[in-house]
XYZ file of C-alpha atoms in Angstrom:
241
model
C -23.038 -15.034 12.546
C -20.519 -12.493 11.260
C -23.201 -9.738 11.996
C -23.400 -10.826 15.558
C -19.637 -10.883 16.295
C -19.477 -7.126 14.796
C -22.337 -6.273 17.292
C -20.885 -7.491 20.126
C -17.282 -5.808 19.575
C -18.841 -2.439 19.292
C -19.295 -1.987 23.108
C -15.715 -3.098 23.947
C -14.293 -0.291 21.407
C -16.715 2.233 23.231
C -15.464 1.348 26.773
C -12.027 3.101 26.069
C -9.844 0.045 27.216
C -6.849 2.530 27.205
C -8.454 5.063 29.558
C -8.125 4.855 33.407
C -10.823 6.654 35.292
C -8.655 6.902 38.339
C -5.768 8.611 36.584
C -5.134 11.609 38.364
C -3.672 13.185 35.396
C -6.899 12.754 33.492
C -9.301 13.452 36.418
C -11.211 16.799 36.583
C -9.449 19.421 38.792
C -10.674 20.384 42.024
C -13.170 23.201 42.309
C -12.272 26.379 43.828
C -14.883 25.847 46.412
C -13.310 22.817 47.440
C -9.941 24.358 47.975
C -11.644 27.178 50.150
C -13.390 24.610 52.445
C -9.697 22.692 52.933
C -8.072 26.137 53.811
C -10.878 27.067 56.234
C -10.647 23.664 57.856
C -6.808 24.046 58.249
C -7.288 27.508 59.660
C -9.916 26.277 62.305
C -7.846 23.224 63.082
C -4.832 25.416 63.962
C -7.093 28.006 65.920
C -8.778 24.953 67.975
C -5.113 23.358 68.581
C -3.794 26.732 69.828
C -6.688 27.477 72.317
C -6.616 24.041 73.361
C -3.015 24.372 74.341
C -3.648 27.777 75.944
C -6.197 26.189 78.102
C -3.570 23.464 79.174
C -1.021 25.958 80.056
C -3.467 27.920 82.116
C -5.211 24.829 83.931
C -2.070 23.027 84.534
C -0.445 25.231 87.452
C -3.936 25.505 89.001
C -4.455 21.802 88.839
C -1.121 21.082 90.241
C -1.787 23.625 92.932
C -5.060 22.280 94.066
C -4.004 18.588 93.795
C -0.978 19.350 96.189
C -3.219 21.309 98.468
C -5.687 18.814 98.667
C -3.290 16.038 99.119
C -1.445 18.038 101.997
C -4.883 18.980 103.528
C -5.748 15.147 103.547
C -2.304 14.176 104.994
C -2.660 16.680 107.929
C -6.413 16.001 108.367
C -5.683 12.320 108.730
C -3.716 12.606 112.125
C -6.768 13.412 114.060
C -9.840 12.836 112.033
C -9.897 8.923 113.140
C -9.947 10.184 116.695
C -13.153 12.329 116.026
C -14.570 9.423 113.923
C -14.276 7.176 116.799
C -16.175 9.719 118.978
C -18.740 10.071 116.480
C -17.978 13.672 115.466
C -18.216 14.216 111.572
C -17.210 17.724 110.767
C -15.273 18.411 107.516
C -11.874 19.935 108.263
C -11.928 19.397 112.013
C -8.835 17.256 112.004
C -7.020 19.566 109.695
C -7.775 22.520 112.206
C -6.857 20.655 115.245
C -3.398 19.484 113.613
C -2.587 23.475 113.010
C -3.427 24.172 116.616
C -1.475 21.162 117.740
C 1.518 22.250 115.751
C 1.253 25.807 116.992
C 1.153 24.525 120.722
C 4.181 22.339 120.122
C 5.920 25.432 118.720
C 4.919 27.497 122.001
C 5.814 24.417 124.379
C 9.269 23.868 122.742
C 10.165 27.694 123.147
C 9.798 27.156 126.867
C 12.546 25.857 129.188
C 10.605 22.674 130.096
C 9.768 22.116 126.320
C 13.529 22.654 125.370
C 14.327 20.048 127.707
C 12.003 17.447 126.822
C 12.807 18.161 123.097
C 16.515 17.700 123.934
C 16.026 14.646 125.672
C 14.053 13.105 122.792
C 16.553 14.205 120.222
C 19.509 12.567 122.223
C 17.368 8.996 121.929
C 16.765 9.569 118.473
C 20.345 10.088 117.661
C 21.454 6.869 119.552
C 19.313 4.917 117.181
C 21.264 3.252 114.146
C 19.038 4.301 111.057
C 16.844 6.977 112.362
C 19.770 9.101 113.386
C 20.923 9.678 109.768
C 17.358 10.400 108.595
C 16.675 12.713 111.640
C 20.119 14.566 110.915
C 19.387 15.400 107.319
C 15.802 16.337 107.899
C 16.789 18.663 110.633
C 19.576 20.292 108.341
C 16.708 20.969 105.725
C 14.459 22.443 108.216
C 17.055 24.536 109.721
C 17.838 25.960 106.411
C 14.287 27.450 106.512
C 14.113 28.308 110.360
C 12.937 31.738 111.173
C 15.924 32.108 113.504
C 18.680 32.903 111.066
C 21.233 32.598 113.768
C 20.891 28.817 113.812
C 20.144 28.567 110.093
C 22.576 26.112 107.966
C 22.191 28.812 105.284
C 24.258 31.797 106.351
C 23.602 34.121 103.394
C 22.583 34.334 99.817
C 25.563 34.072 97.380
C 25.883 34.501 93.767
C 29.216 32.829 92.202
C 30.792 32.621 88.947
C 29.691 29.122 87.733
C 30.090 26.938 85.620
C 31.906 29.181 83.082
C 33.076 32.922 82.885
C 30.083 35.026 82.364
C 27.680 32.690 83.992
C 26.385 32.960 87.457
C 24.760 30.595 89.995
C 22.405 31.040 92.860
C 23.700 29.529 96.075
C 24.074 29.700 99.855
C 27.055 30.162 102.163
C 27.087 27.435 104.843
C 30.456 28.078 106.421
C 33.819 29.493 105.649
C 37.301 28.105 105.957
C 40.939 29.565 105.949
C 43.143 27.897 103.414
C 46.626 28.263 104.754
C 49.437 28.791 102.127
C 53.259 29.513 102.287
C 52.873 33.147 101.693
C 49.465 34.249 102.662
C 46.281 32.808 104.046
C 43.143 32.666 101.768
C 39.839 32.672 103.105
C 37.407 30.429 101.276
C 33.670 30.201 101.684
C 31.561 26.963 101.369
C 28.728 27.907 98.928
C 26.022 25.155 98.428
C 24.477 25.479 94.923
C 21.137 23.420 94.558
C 20.676 21.276 91.593
C 17.505 19.602 92.667
C 15.580 22.317 94.328
C 17.150 22.414 98.132
C 17.678 18.630 98.692
C 20.493 17.827 96.272
C 23.384 20.259 95.304
C 26.878 20.812 94.756
C 29.312 22.334 97.385
C 32.018 24.756 96.117
C 34.989 26.581 97.854
C 35.027 30.186 96.607
C 37.210 32.992 97.595
C 35.165 35.362 99.742
C 36.228 38.307 97.564
C 34.960 36.634 94.495
C 31.495 36.104 96.146
C 28.733 38.521 94.808
C 26.377 38.968 98.025
C 22.884 40.224 96.866
C 20.706 42.076 99.282
C 18.399 39.091 99.564
C 17.173 37.191 102.686
C 17.439 33.374 103.110
C 13.552 33.149 102.472
C 14.061 35.434 99.241
C 16.892 33.173 98.183
C 14.960 29.859 98.644
C 11.835 31.330 96.810
C 14.080 31.950 93.945
C 15.362 28.634 93.787
C 12.360 26.815 94.285
C 10.321 29.089 91.713
C 13.260 28.338 89.051
C 14.224 31.981 89.151
C 10.767 33.374 88.038
C 10.348 34.929 91.499
C 12.247 37.864 92.789
C 13.938 38.852 89.582
C 13.493 42.472 90.313
C 15.381 42.173 93.525
C 18.504 40.740 91.295
C 21.420 42.928 91.522
C 23.078 44.436 88.743
C 26.053 41.931 87.607
C 29.000 43.691 86.032
């Protein structure tokens, strides 16, 4: 019996009860080939990530441009395409072309004396409606700002003012002027509209006319600068002292 106990105790001592096969301190070190594979994988992952982000940066403006263009195409095409569908005419883009021709004919008609009279009558009726008169007035001011006729434009001139702190400048549009009467001398102030959300929302500042910087830019160029976030037309900026 004693011999059997000794024989059974031998495998336990050989198993090494104090040794932990998962102990990282006693595990064999990584081979050089494994470290090289990890480094190559990290470099490849970084390269793929950069190229993917580059593709996103390139495709994002293209996708947005095509999406807005397609939406505008469908919106304009939807005015006359139902009429052609009822007539049994199925030609792609025919409603869009018809809408463009219709807008052109409206412009020609309104430019005439009869068209201006009819338009004035319709405008008078709209301004008598409780809710529509406010919507129409706001929409007309926005459309007048980009009107080809600069004499009737709400934006008189592109302006650069010192705002909000000394050394910083803001783009804006001169909309009107007012004379501030003081005891000694009168001061001419210009109402400058500085857009904060493209052209629809902004702040109005009364600035002394002598402190306004007037760049050699048209209203259309000023609007293009505002809408593009200052990217377009930088070469036309004046030198600011």
